[in-house]
Coordinates of C-alpha atoms in Angstrom, one line a residue:
X1 CA -6.5 88.2 224.8
X2 CA -8.9 85.9 222.1
X3 CA -9.3 87.8 218.9
X4 CA -12.7 87.4 217.5
X5 CA -14.1 88.5 214.1
X6 CA -11.8 90.0 210.5
X7 CA -9.6 90.9 213.6
X8 CA -8.2 87.0 214.6
X9 CA -8.1 87.1 210.4
X10 CA -5.7 90.3 210.3
X11 CA -2.4 89.0 212.2
X12 CA -0.1 89.9 210.4
X13 CA 3.2 87.5 210.4
X14 CA 6.3 88.4 210.8
X15 CA 7.2 87.8 207.1
X16 CA 10.4 86.2 205.5
X17 CA 11.7 86.8 202.0
X18 CA 13.2 84.3 200.4
X19 CA 17.3 84.5 198.9
X20 CA 17.6 87.8 201.2
X21 CA 20.1 89.1 201.8
X22 CA 21.4 88.6 206.1
X23 CA 23.7 91.0 207.8
X24 CA 23.7 90.0 211.6
X25 CA 22.8 93.9 213.2
X26 CA 25.1 95.5 215.1
X27 CA 25.3 95.2 218.6
X28 CA 22.3 97.0 220.6
X29 CA 21.2 96.6 217.1
X30 CA 18.0 95.5 215.4
X31 CA 17.3 94.2 211.9
X32 CA 13.7 95.4 210.4
X33 CA 12.7 92.4 209.4
X34 CA 11.0 92.8 205.5
X35 CA 12.6 96.1 204.9
X36 CA 14.4 95.0 201.5
X37 CA 12.5 95.0 198.6
X38 CA 11.6 91.2 197.2
X39 CA 12.3 92.5 193.5
X40 CA 15.4 93.0 195.0
X41 CA 16.2 89.7 196.3
X42 CA 16.0 87.6 193.5
X43 CA 17.6 90.8 191.3
X44 CA 21.3 89.4 190.0
X45 CA 24.9 91.2 191.1
X46 CA 23.5 95.0 191.7
X47 CA 24.6 97.0 188.2
X48 CA 25.6 100.6 190.0
X49 CA 25.5 102.6 193.7
X50 CA 23.1 105.5 194.7
X51 CA 25.5 108.5 194.6
X52 CA 26.5 109.1 197.9
X53 CA 25.8 113.0 198.0
X54 CA 21.7 111.5 197.2
X55 CA 19.3 113.3 199.3
X56 CA 16.6 110.8 200.4
X57 CA 13.9 110.8 202.6
X58 CA 12.2 108.4 204.8
X59 CA 9.7 107.7 206.9
X60 CA 9.8 105.2 210.2
X61 CA 6.1 103.5 210.4
X62 CA 5.2 103.8 214.1
X63 CA 2.9 100.6 216.1
X64 CA 0.0 101.5 216.5
X65 CA -2.3 99.7 219.2
X66 CA -3.8 97.3 216.1
X67 CA -5.1 95.0 218.5
X68 CA -7.9 97.2 218.7
X69 CA -7.9 99.2 216.3
X70 CA -9.4 96.6 214.8
X71 CA -11.8 95.0 217.3
X72 CA -13.4 98.6 216.8
X73 CA -12.4 98.8 213.6
X74 CA -15.0 95.4 213.7
X75 CA -17.1 97.1 215.6
X76 CA -18.4 99.9 213.5
X77 CA -18.5 97.7 210.8
X78 CA -20.8 95.1 211.5
X79 CA -24.3 95.9 211.1
X80 CA -25.3 94.2 213.6
X81 CA -23.6 96.1 216.5
X82 CA -24.4 98.4 218.9
X83 CA -21.3 100.8 217.7
X84 CA -21.8 100.4 213.8
X85 CA -20.8 103.1 211.7
X86 CA -20.0 105.3 215.4
X87 CA -16.4 106.1 214.0
X88 CA -14.0 107.9 215.3
X89 CA -12.5 111.1 214.0
X90 CA -9.4 111.3 212.9
X91 CA -8.2 112.3 216.2
X92 CA -9.6 110.2 217.9
X93 CA -8.2 107.2 216.6
X94 CA -4.6 108.5 217.1
X95 CA -5.1 108.8 220.4
X96 CA -6.6 105.6 220.8
X97 CA -4.8 102.9 218.8
X98 CA -2.0 105.5 217.2
X99 CA 1.6 105.4 218.5
X100 CA 2.3 108.0 222.0
X101 CA 3.9 110.5 221.2
X102 CA 7.1 110.0 223.7
X103 CA 7.8 106.8 220.5
X104 CA 7.4 109.1 218.3
X105 CA 9.9 111.4 219.6
X106 CA 12.6 108.8 220.5
X107 CA 12.9 107.2 217.1
X108 CA 12.9 111.2 216.3
X109 CA 15.6 112.0 218.4
X110 CA 17.8 109.1 217.4
X111 CA 17.1 110.1 213.3
X112 CA 18.8 113.6 214.8
X113 CA 21.6 112.0 216.6
X114 CA 22.0 109.6 212.9
X115 CA 23.1 112.6 211.6
X116 CA 18.9 113.6 209.4
X117 CA 17.5 117.0 209.1
X118 CA 14.3 118.6 208.9
X119 CA 12.8 115.2 211.1
X120 CA 9.6 115.3 212.1
X121 CA 6.4 113.9 213.1
X122 CA 3.2 113.4 211.0
X123 CA 0.3 114.7 212.2
X124 CA -1.2 112.0 213.2
X125 CA 1.8 110.0 214.4
X126 CA 1.7 107.1 211.5
X127 CA 5.6 107.8 210.8
X128 CA 8.4 110.4 211.7
X129 CA 10.1 111.1 208.1
X130 CA 13.4 112.9 207.7
X131 CA 15.7 113.5 205.0
X132 CA 20.0 112.5 205.1
X133 CA 21.9 112.4 201.8
X134 CA 22.3 108.3 200.8
X135 CA 26.5 108.0 202.9
X136 CA 24.6 109.7 205.9
X137 CA 21.6 106.8 204.8
X138 CA 24.2 104.5 205.0
X139 CA 25.6 104.7 207.8
X140 CA 22.3 104.8 210.2
X141 CA 20.6 101.8 208.8
X142 CA 24.0 99.4 208.1
X143 CA 22.9 98.9 204.5
X144 CA 24.9 99.5 200.7
X145 CA 22.5 101.5 198.7
X146 CA 22.5 100.0 195.6
X147 CA 21.0 100.0 191.5
X148 CA 19.5 97.0 190.4
X149 CA 17.7 96.5 187.1
X150 CA 14.1 94.8 187.3
X151 CA 12.4 93.2 185.3
X152 CA 14.8 95.8 182.7
X153 CA 13.7 98.5 184.9
X154 CA 16.6 100.6 187.2
X155 CA 15.6 100.6 190.9
X156 CA 17.1 102.0 193.5
X157 CA 16.3 99.5 197.1
X158 CA 18.8 99.4 200.4
X159 CA 19.8 95.6 199.4
X160 CA 19.7 94.1 203.0
X161 CA 17.1 94.9 205.7
X162 CA 18.0 98.2 208.0
X163 CA 19.4 97.8 211.0
X164 CA 17.2 100.2 213.7
X165 CA 18.1 101.2 217.7
X166 CA 17.3 98.1 219.6
X167 CA 16.0 101.1 221.8
X168 CA 13.3 102.4 218.8
X169 CA 13.0 98.9 217.3
X170 CA 10.0 97.5 219.5
X171 CA 8.3 101.5 217.9
X172 CA 8.8 100.8 214.5
X173 CA 6.5 99.1 212.2
X174 CA 8.2 99.4 209.1
X175 CA 10.0 102.2 206.4
X176 CA 9.8 103.8 203.0
X177 CA 11.9 105.7 200.7
X178 CA 14.2 103.5 200.7
X179 CA 13.5 101.5 197.6
X180 CA 11.8 103.0 194.1
X181 CA 10.2 99.7 193.2
X182 CA 7.1 101.0 191.1
X183 CA 4.2 100.5 192.1
X184 CA 1.2 98.8 189.1
X185 CA -2.0 100.8 187.9
X186 CA -4.5 99.3 186.7
X187 CA -5.7 100.4 183.7
X188 CA -5.9 97.9 180.2
X189 CA -5.7 101.4 177.0
X190 CA -6.0 100.0 173.7
X191 CA -5.0 101.9 170.1
X192 CA -9.1 102.5 168.2
X193 CA -9.5 100.0 165.8
X194 CA -10.9 99.7 162.6
X195 CA -14.6 98.2 162.7
X196 CA -15.1 98.9 165.9
X197 CA -18.3 99.0 166.9
X198 CA -20.5 101.6 169.5
X199 CA -22.3 98.9 171.4
X200 CA -21.9 95.1 171.4
X201 CA -22.8 93.0 168.0
X202 CA -23.3 96.5 166.2
X203 CA -20.8 95.1 163.2
X204 CA -19.0 91.8 162.5
X205 CA -15.7 90.9 161.2
X206 CA -14.8 88.4 159.0
X207 CA -11.6 86.3 160.6
X208 CA -10.0 83.0 159.3
X209 CA -12.4 80.4 161.2
X210 CA -11.7 80.1 165.1
X211 CA -13.6 77.0 166.9
X212 CA -15.7 76.8 163.6
X213 CA -16.2 80.6 163.5
X214 CA -15.9 82.6 160.9
X215 CA -17.2 86.5 161.8
X216 CA -17.6 87.4 164.5
X217 CA -18.5 91.0 166.5
X218 CA -15.9 93.8 167.0
X219 CA -14.6 95.0 169.8
X220 CA -17.0 98.0 171.7
X221 CA -14.6 101.5 170.9
X222 CA -15.9 101.8 174.5
X223 CA -19.2 102.8 176.3
X224 CA -20.2 105.9 176.6
X225 CA -20.8 107.7 180.6
X226 CA -24.8 107.2 179.2
X227 CA -24.2 103.5 178.3
X228 CA -22.7 102.6 181.5
X229 CA -25.1 105.0 183.6
X230 CA -27.9 102.6 182.6
X231 CA -25.8 99.5 182.4
X232 CA -25.9 99.9 186.4
X233 CA -30.0 101.1 187.1
X234 CA -28.3 105.1 187.9
X235 CA -31.1 107.6 187.7
X236 CA -31.6 111.9 187.7
X237 CA -31.7 111.7 192.0
X238 CA -29.3 109.6 193.4
X239 CA -26.3 111.2 192.1
X240 CA -23.9 111.8 195.1
X241 CA -24.3 114.8 195.9
X242 CA -23.1 116.3 199.0
X243 CA -20.2 112.3 199.0
X244 CA -16.8 113.6 198.8
X245 CA -14.2 111.1 196.9
X246 CA -10.9 110.4 196.9
X247 CA -9.0 109.1 193.8
X248 CA -5.5 108.5 194.9
X249 CA -3.0 109.6 192.0
X250 CA 0.5 110.0 191.7
X251 CA 1.3 113.7 190.0
X252 CA -1.2 115.8 188.4
X253 CA -3.9 115.7 185.6
X254 CA -3.3 118.5 182.7
X255 CA -6.6 120.7 182.3
X256 CA -8.7 117.2 183.9
X257 CA -11.7 120.4 185.1
X258 CA -11.9 121.1 180.9
X259 CA -11.0 117.6 179.8
X260 CA -14.5 116.4 182.4
X261 CA -16.4 119.3 180.8
X262 CA -15.0 118.8 177.1
X263 CA -15.4 114.5 178.3
X264 CA -19.9 115.0 179.8
X265 CA -20.5 117.4 176.9
X266 CA -19.4 113.9 174.4
X267 CA -21.2 111.5 176.8
X268 CA -24.8 112.8 177.3
X269 CA -24.0 113.5 180.8
X270 CA -24.7 117.4 182.8
X271 CA -21.7 119.6 182.4
X272 CA -19.6 119.6 185.8
X273 CA -19.5 122.3 188.2
X274 CA -16.6 123.5 188.9
X275 CA -17.1 123.5 193.1
X276 CA -17.8 119.8 193.0
X277 CA -13.7 118.9 191.2
X278 CA -10.9 120.0 193.5
X279 CA -7.2 118.6 193.2
X280 CA -5.1 117.8 196.6
X281 CA -1.3 118.6 195.2
X282 CA 0.8 116.8 197.7
X283 CA 4.9 118.0 197.4
X284 CA 5.8 119.2 193.7
X285 CA 4.0 117.5 192.0
X286 CA 4.0 116.0 188.6
X287 CA 7.4 117.8 188.1
X288 CA 8.9 114.7 188.1
X289 CA 6.9 112.8 185.4
X290 CA 3.0 112.3 185.1
X291 CA 2.8 108.5 185.3
X292 CA -0.5 108.6 186.3
X293 CA -1.9 110.3 182.8
X294 CA -3.9 107.7 182.2
X295 CA -4.5 106.4 185.2
X296 CA -6.0 110.3 186.4
X297 CA -8.8 110.5 183.3
X298 CA -10.3 107.5 183.5
X299 CA -11.1 107.4 187.3
X300 CA -12.3 110.9 187.9
X301 CA -14.7 110.3 184.3
X302 CA -15.6 107.1 184.9
X303 CA -15.9 107.4 189.3
X304 CA -18.7 110.9 187.6
X305 CA -20.0 108.5 185.1
X306 CA -22.0 106.9 187.9
X307 CA -22.5 110.1 190.1
X308 CA -22.1 113.4 188.4
X309 CA -22.8 115.2 191.7
X310 CA -20.8 114.1 193.8
X311 CA -17.4 115.8 195.2
X312 CA -14.5 114.2 193.2
X313 CA -11.3 115.0 194.6
X314 CA -7.8 114.2 193.9
X315 CA -5.1 113.5 196.0
X316 CA -2.6 113.7 193.0
X317 CA 1.0 111.7 196.0
X318 CA 4.3 113.5 195.0
X319 CA 5.9 112.9 191.9
X320 CA 9.5 113.4 193.7
X321 CA 10.2 112.4 196.6
X322 CA 11.6 108.8 197.2
X323 CA 11.7 108.7 193.2
X324 CA 8.6 108.1 191.2
X325 CA 7.6 105.1 191.8
X326 CA 7.8 105.0 195.4
X327 CA 5.1 103.4 197.3
X328 CA 6.3 106.3 200.4
X329 CA 4.0 109.1 197.8
X330 CA 1.2 106.5 197.6
X331 CA 0.9 105.7 201.1
X332 CA 1.5 109.7 202.1
X333 CA -1.3 110.7 200.3
X334 CA -3.6 107.4 201.3
X335 CA -2.6 109.5 203.8
X336 CA -3.3 112.5 203.3
X337 CA -7.1 111.1 203.6
X338 CA -6.6 109.7 206.5
X339 CA -5.6 112.3 209.2
X340 CA -8.5 115.1 207.1
X341 CA -8.5 117.7 209.6
X342 CA -8.0 116.3 213.0
X343 CA -11.9 116.6 213.3
X344 CA -13.2 114.6 209.6
X345 CA -11.1 112.6 206.8
X346 CA -11.4 114.2 203.3
X347 CA -13.9 111.7 202.4
X348 CA -15.7 109.5 202.5
X349 CA -14.6 106.7 200.0
X350 CA -11.2 106.0 197.9
X351 CA -11.0 104.8 194.9
X352 CA -7.8 103.0 194.2
X353 CA -7.0 101.6 191.2
X354 CA -3.3 100.9 191.8
X355 CA -1.5 97.7 193.5
X356 CA 1.7 96.1 194.2
X357 CA 3.6 93.1 194.4
X358 CA 2.7 90.0 192.3
X359 CA 1.2 87.4 193.4
X360 CA 1.5 87.6 197.5
X361 CA 5.2 88.2 196.8
X362 CA 5.0 91.9 198.7
X363 CA 7.4 93.7 200.5
X364 CA 6.3 92.7 204.1
X365 CA 7.3 95.6 204.4
X366 CA 4.6 97.8 202.2
X367 CA 2.2 95.0 203.0
X368 CA 2.4 95.7 207.2
X369 CA 1.9 99.8 206.3
X370 CA -0.8 99.4 204.2
X371 CA -2.6 97.3 206.3
X372 CA -2.8 100.3 208.9
X373 CA -3.9 102.3 206.7
X374 CA -6.0 100.2 206.0
X375 CA -7.5 99.9 209.9
X376 CA -7.1 103.7 210.4
X377 CA -9.8 103.9 206.6
X378 CA -12.4 101.4 208.9
X379 CA -12.1 102.9 211.5
X380 CA -13.2 106.4 211.1
X381 CA -16.3 105.0 208.5
X382 CA -13.3 105.5 204.7
X383 CA -14.5 102.7 202.2
X384 CA -11.2 102.3 201.0
X385 CA -12.2 100.6 197.8
X386 CA -8.8 98.2 195.5
X387 CA -8.5 97.4 191.7
X388 CA -7.9 93.7 192.0
X389 CA -6.0 94.0 189.2
X390 CA -5.7 92.7 185.7
X391 CA -3.8 89.6 185.0
X392 CA -4.8 86.3 187.0
X393 CA -3.4 85.2 189.9
X394 CA -4.0 87.0 193.3
X395 CA -2.5 90.4 193.8
X396 CA -1.5 93.3 197.0
X397 CA -3.0 95.3 198.7
X398 CA -7.1 93.8 197.8
X399 CA -5.9 90.9 199.3
X400 CA -6.4 92.5 202.5
X401 CA -9.9 92.0 204.2
X402 CA -10.0 95.7 205.0
X403 CA -9.8 96.1 201.4
X404 CA -13.0 96.6 199.2
X405 CA -11.2 94.7 196.9
X406 CA -13.1 95.0 193.0
X407 CA -12.6 93.1 190.0
X408 CA -14.2 93.2 186.6
X409 CA -16.2 92.0 184.5
X410 CA -16.8 91.7 181.0
X411 CA -20.1 93.7 179.7
X412 CA -22.4 93.1 176.5
X413 CA -25.2 95.5 175.8
X414 CA -27.1 96.3 173.0
X415 CA -28.0 99.1 171.2
X416 CA -31.3 100.4 173.8
X417 CA -28.4 99.4 176.3
X418 CA -30.1 96.5 177.4
X419 CA -27.4 93.4 179.1
X420 CA -26.8 90.8 176.8
X421 CA -24.3 89.0 178.8
X422 CA -22.0 89.9 182.2
X423 CA -19.7 87.0 182.8
X424 CA -15.8 87.3 184.4
X425 CA -13.5 89.3 182.7
X426 CA -11.0 86.6 181.0
X427 CA -10.1 86.5 178.4
X428 CA -8.0 84.0 175.7
X429 CA -6.0 85.4 173.6
X430 CA -5.9 83.4 169.7
X431 CA -2.7 86.0 167.9
X432 CA -3.1 86.1 164.0
X433 CA -0.6 84.4 162.5
X434 CA 0.7 84.9 158.9
X435 CA -0.7 81.2 157.8
X436 CA -4.3 82.3 158.8
X437 CA -3.4 80.1 161.8
X438 CA -3.7 80.9 165.6
X439 CA -0.9 81.1 167.8
X440 CA -3.1 80.6 171.3
X441 CA -1.2 83.9 174.0
X442 CA -2.7 82.7 177.0
X443 CA -4.4 85.2 179.1
X444 CA -2.6 88.6 179.4
X445 CA -5.5 90.1 180.9
X446 CA -8.4 89.5 183.4
X447 CA -9.9 90.2 186.6
X448 CA -7.2 89.6 189.1
X449 CA -8.9 86.7 192.0
X450 CA -8.1 83.5 194.6
X451 CA -7.2 83.0 197.6
X452 CA -4.4 84.1 199.6
X453 CA -2.1 82.3 201.9
X454 CA -1.1 85.8 204.0
X455 CA -4.9 86.2 205.3
X456 CA -6.9 84.0 207.5
X457 CA -10.8 84.0 206.2
X458 CA -11.9 86.9 207.8
X459 CA -16.0 86.2 210.1
X460 CA -18.3 88.1 206.9
X461 CA -16.7 85.6 204.3
X462 CA -17.9 82.1 206.4
X463 CA -21.3 82.4 205.6
X464 CA -20.6 83.2 202.0
X465 CA -17.5 81.7 200.0
X466 CA -18.3 78.1 199.4
X467 CA -15.8 75.6 201.3
X468 CA -14.0 74.6 198.5
X469 CA -13.5 77.5 197.4
X470 CA -12.0 79.3 200.3
X471 CA -9.1 76.8 200.3
X472 CA -7.4 76.8 197.6
X473 CA -5.6 73.8 197.9
X474 CA -4.4 74.5 201.7
X475 CA -4.9 73.5 204.9
X476 CA -7.7 76.1 206.5
X477 CA -9.6 79.0 205.0
X478 CA -8.2 82.0 203.8
X479 CA -9.9 85.4 202.3
X480 CA -10.9 85.7 198.9
X481 CA -10.9 87.6 196.5
X482 CA -12.3 89.6 194.1
X483 CA -14.9 90.9 196.8
X484 CA -17.4 92.9 194.2
X485 CA -17.2 94.2 190.2
X486 CA -18.1 96.1 187.2
X487 CA -17.5 96.2 183.1
X488 CA -14.1 96.2 182.9
X489 CA -13.0 94.2 180.1
X490 CA -10.7 96.3 177.5
X491 CA -12.7 95.3 174.8
X492 CA -16.5 96.3 176.3
X493 CA -14.4 99.1 178.6
X494 CA -15.6 102.8 177.9
X495 CA -14.5 105.6 175.9
X496 CA -12.0 107.8 177.7
X497 CA -11.4 111.6 177.1
X498 CA -8.2 113.2 176.7
X499 CA -7.2 116.3 175.9
X500 CA -3.6 116.7 174.1
X501 CA -1.5 120.0 172.9
X502 CA -2.8 120.0 168.6
X503 CA 0.1 120.7 166.1
X504 CA 1.9 123.6 166.1
X505 CA 1.0 124.9 169.2
X506 CA -2.5 125.6 168.4
X507 CA -5.6 124.7 170.3
X508 CA -5.6 121.4 172.4
X509 CA -7.3 118.7 170.1
X510 CA -10.0 116.4 172.5
X511 CA -9.4 112.6 171.5
X512 CA -10.9 109.5 173.0
X513 CA -9.4 105.4 174.0
X514 CA -11.1 102.5 174.8
X515 CA -9.8 102.2 178.2
X516 CA -10.8 99.0 180.4
X517 CA -8.3 97.2 183.0
X518 CA -10.1 96.7 186.6
X519 CA -8.9 100.5 187.1
X520 CA -12.2 101.0 185.4
X521 CA -13.9 98.5 187.3
X522 CA -13.0 100.6 190.9
X523 CA -14.0 104.1 190.2
X524 CA -17.6 102.6 189.1
X525 CA -18.5 101.2 191.3
X526 CA -17.2 103.6 194.4
X527 CA -19.4 106.5 192.3
X528 CA -22.3 103.3 192.4
X529 CA -21.5 103.6 196.5
X530 CA -21.6 107.4 196.3
X531 CA -24.7 108.1 195.0
X532 CA -26.1 105.6 196.9
X533 CA -24.5 107.4 200.5
X534 CA -25.9 111.0 199.4
X535 CA -28.5 112.5 202.0
X536 CA -27.3 110.0 204.8
X537 CA -26.4 111.1 208.1
X538 CA -23.3 108.5 208.6
X539 CA -20.6 106.9 206.0
X540 CA -21.3 103.9 204.4
X541 CA -17.4 103.2 205.6
X542 CA -15.6 99.5 205.5
X543 CA -18.8 97.9 203.4
X544 CA -17.4 94.3 203.5
X545 CA -19.4 93.3 206.3
X546 CA -22.6 94.8 204.6
X547 CA -22.1 93.4 201.2
X548 CA -21.8 90.1 202.6
X549 CA -24.6 89.9 203.7
X550 CA -26.4 90.5 201.0
X551 CA -25.4 88.4 198.5
X552 CA -27.9 86.7 197.3
X553 CA -30.7 89.3 197.0
X554 CA -31.7 91.5 194.7
X555 CA -28.7 94.0 195.2
X556 CA -26.4 91.8 193.1
X557 CA -26.0 90.8 189.8
X558 CA -25.1 87.6 189.3
X559 CA -22.2 87.7 185.9
X560 CA -22.1 83.8 185.2
X561 CA -20.3 81.2 182.8
X562 CA -21.9 81.9 179.4
X563 CA -23.4 79.2 177.9
X564 CA -21.7 76.4 176.0
X565 CA -23.9 76.9 172.8
X566 CA -23.2 80.6 172.7
X567 CA -19.7 81.4 171.7
X568 CA -19.2 85.1 171.9
X569 CA -15.5 86.3 170.6
X570 CA -14.5 90.1 170.8
X571 CA -12.1 90.5 168.8
X572 CA -9.2 93.3 168.9
X573 CA -8.9 92.9 165.6
X574 CA -6.1 95.7 163.3
X575 CA -5.4 93.9 159.5
X576 CA -4.0 97.8 158.7
X577 CA -1.1 97.1 160.9
X578 CA 0.2 98.1 164.7
X579 CA 1.8 97.9 167.3
X580 CA -1.2 95.4 169.1
X581 CA -0.6 92.5 166.2
X582 CA -3.8 90.9 165.1
X583 CA -6.0 88.7 167.7
X584 CA -9.8 86.9 169.0
X585 CA -10.2 88.3 172.0
X586 CA -12.1 84.8 173.8
X587 CA -14.5 85.6 177.2
X588 CA -14.9 84.8 180.3
X589 CA -11.8 82.0 179.5
X590 CA -11.0 79.8 182.2
X591 CA -9.3 77.1 181.2
X592 CA -7.5 75.5 184.3
X593 CA -3.9 75.3 182.6
X594 CA -4.6 79.3 182.3
X595 CA -6.3 80.3 185.3
X596 CA -6.8 79.2 188.3
X597 CA -10.0 81.4 189.0
X598 CA -13.6 80.3 187.8
X599 CA -16.7 82.2 187.8
X600 CA -19.9 80.4 189.2
X601 CA -23.2 80.8 190.2
X602 CA -23.4 83.6 193.0
X603 CA -19.7 83.9 194.5
X604 CA -16.7 83.2 192.3
X605 CA -13.3 84.3 192.2
X606 CA -13.2 86.2 189.1
X607 CA -17.0 88.6 189.9
X608 CA -16.9 88.4 193.6
X609 CA -20.9 88.8 195.3
X610 CA -21.3 90.5 192.1
X611 CA -22.2 93.5 190.1
X612 CA -24.4 96.6 191.6
X613 CA -28.3 96.2 190.5
X614 CA -29.2 99.3 190.1
X615 CA -31.9 101.4 192.9
X616 CA -32.5 98.2 194.8
X617 CA -28.0 97.9 195.3
X618 CA -28.9 101.8 196.9
X619 CA -31.9 101.3 198.6
X620 CA -30.0 97.4 200.3
X621 CA -27.5 99.8 201.6
X622 CA -29.3 102.8 202.9
X623 CA -31.5 100.1 204.8
X624 CA -28.5 99.1 206.5
X625 CA -29.2 99.5 210.2
X626 CA -32.6 100.5 210.1
X627 CA -33.4 96.7 209.9
X628 CA -34.8 96.4 206.5
X629 CA -32.3 94.0 205.5
X630 CA -31.7 90.4 206.1
X631 CA -29.8 87.6 205.5
X632 CA -30.8 85.0 202.5
X633 CA -30.1 81.6 204.8
X634 CA -31.3 79.5 201.6
X635 CA -29.2 81.5 198.9
X636 CA -25.3 80.4 198.6
X637 CA -24.8 80.2 202.2
X638 CA -24.5 76.1 202.7
X639 CA -20.5 75.1 203.0
X640 CA -19.8 72.5 199.8

């Protein structure tokens, strides 16, 4: 069967992991490729063994009909198709594309035979879950569970690819629960600094001369929700009423609704309604810690700023099962949203401010599982928004063609919330030395992006992404990210509110911190889409085919390089002393020695298609499917 469109670009090659610990399977058994953590393959010797009696919960993810699912997801996501937005309910997707009951039963039976307990198949047959002590796990999968030091952090992992009985190996897509390689959150909190500005350029700071400049604007203290609403053209009519957005976290925030209420009042926003906020806490919640604590406040508050009438569903993954850092817990949170009630998912938009892997060298196991989740989301009409990452280069899982990758910008607003500039987030840091000079510290923070070496160019990008950019130095065009963008630079970020315990058991104290990152960009964009989806008969679902058809139109603002004649600096200067060295950040650095990404007119690898242009963006999304939008053949279409 010949595949076309996105499906052809999404065929997953069997991934080999360089340097992996390879072992032959026993007779009648098959090794599952890519089921050992990539981080382990480059780590030194193990630092210890996992106790034999340590209880583990693993999930064997089941192979479905990905070819059929991809063809269906493409058809319901393409405005040119008759089946546009005729999504499958969770139960329908399972019946058509999930693993068969026979496959699930075979895997369940094998696990039970190996001595696992609490064996169960997930409601939509995404995986089979089972628990056992480490000794049983090791014997069943023919691995050793050990501890390794990875970038100074101790992680648990199997030491080689797992082995499965040949009778079920063909039914298994991947396995989770054996390693605790941590996910990456994409928020960039910053310490408050003296003389920060409420808008860009409000205050100036004298600094030792840099490029002939001795006075620079101080960093923004953090824009308010009202400032960001104005910047992106939100109004009081389109507020996301009736739309549910799921925010995928780990653990459970403390007093989040109370925090949101206090933050909204301080930011000039309407008071949130209790019926519009809920928490779905999985397993033990935050019993093993709340790794995403800052992330939770950032996501909920920034999403609320764009669509204050949306229903915010905070989905807190189990912080204990599989270890606090396990990807399995985040996959479970996403899967819970997609399984929903069986008749419909729990949300039609999901905001994901986390990722895994540096570059595209993540665990093959996790990549395959996430791809299956993204396919189901597209088929069910759930828009899966994924933060691009906070450092130059490409990350995971935003490289997947069924992810809507959201990159970051640097945003300058004046006293009246007019946009002075919006450019690609690529901030070069110049650290102040004791002698008054500077050390160039490169670009430690910026919008991630680039060309995938794993996925070919999806059909929706072919007429939009410049040919040389899609090649990225390779021989064939690849999937390019990000897709879209919004404010993300922590130097021009958002003021995030927290409730912190008072001293000596006193009342909670409200405080704010400037926070940025693609973790800000992603919920901002998801919130704007929620505002657009208000009142629509069908969800917008996987938006990339539509978004790219709108390239060059008034739906998008185009972040541009800052003119050479207008050097703009935004310092994070703290002459009072703190853990952050004093530095001056140069915005929109495109030094090829430090980044391969560019900010350019039209599509680019810093900001994608651009940023949403307020009500023009909302009207364009609503017009889809009704013949009211079209492709502009003269705008950024020609290969060059």
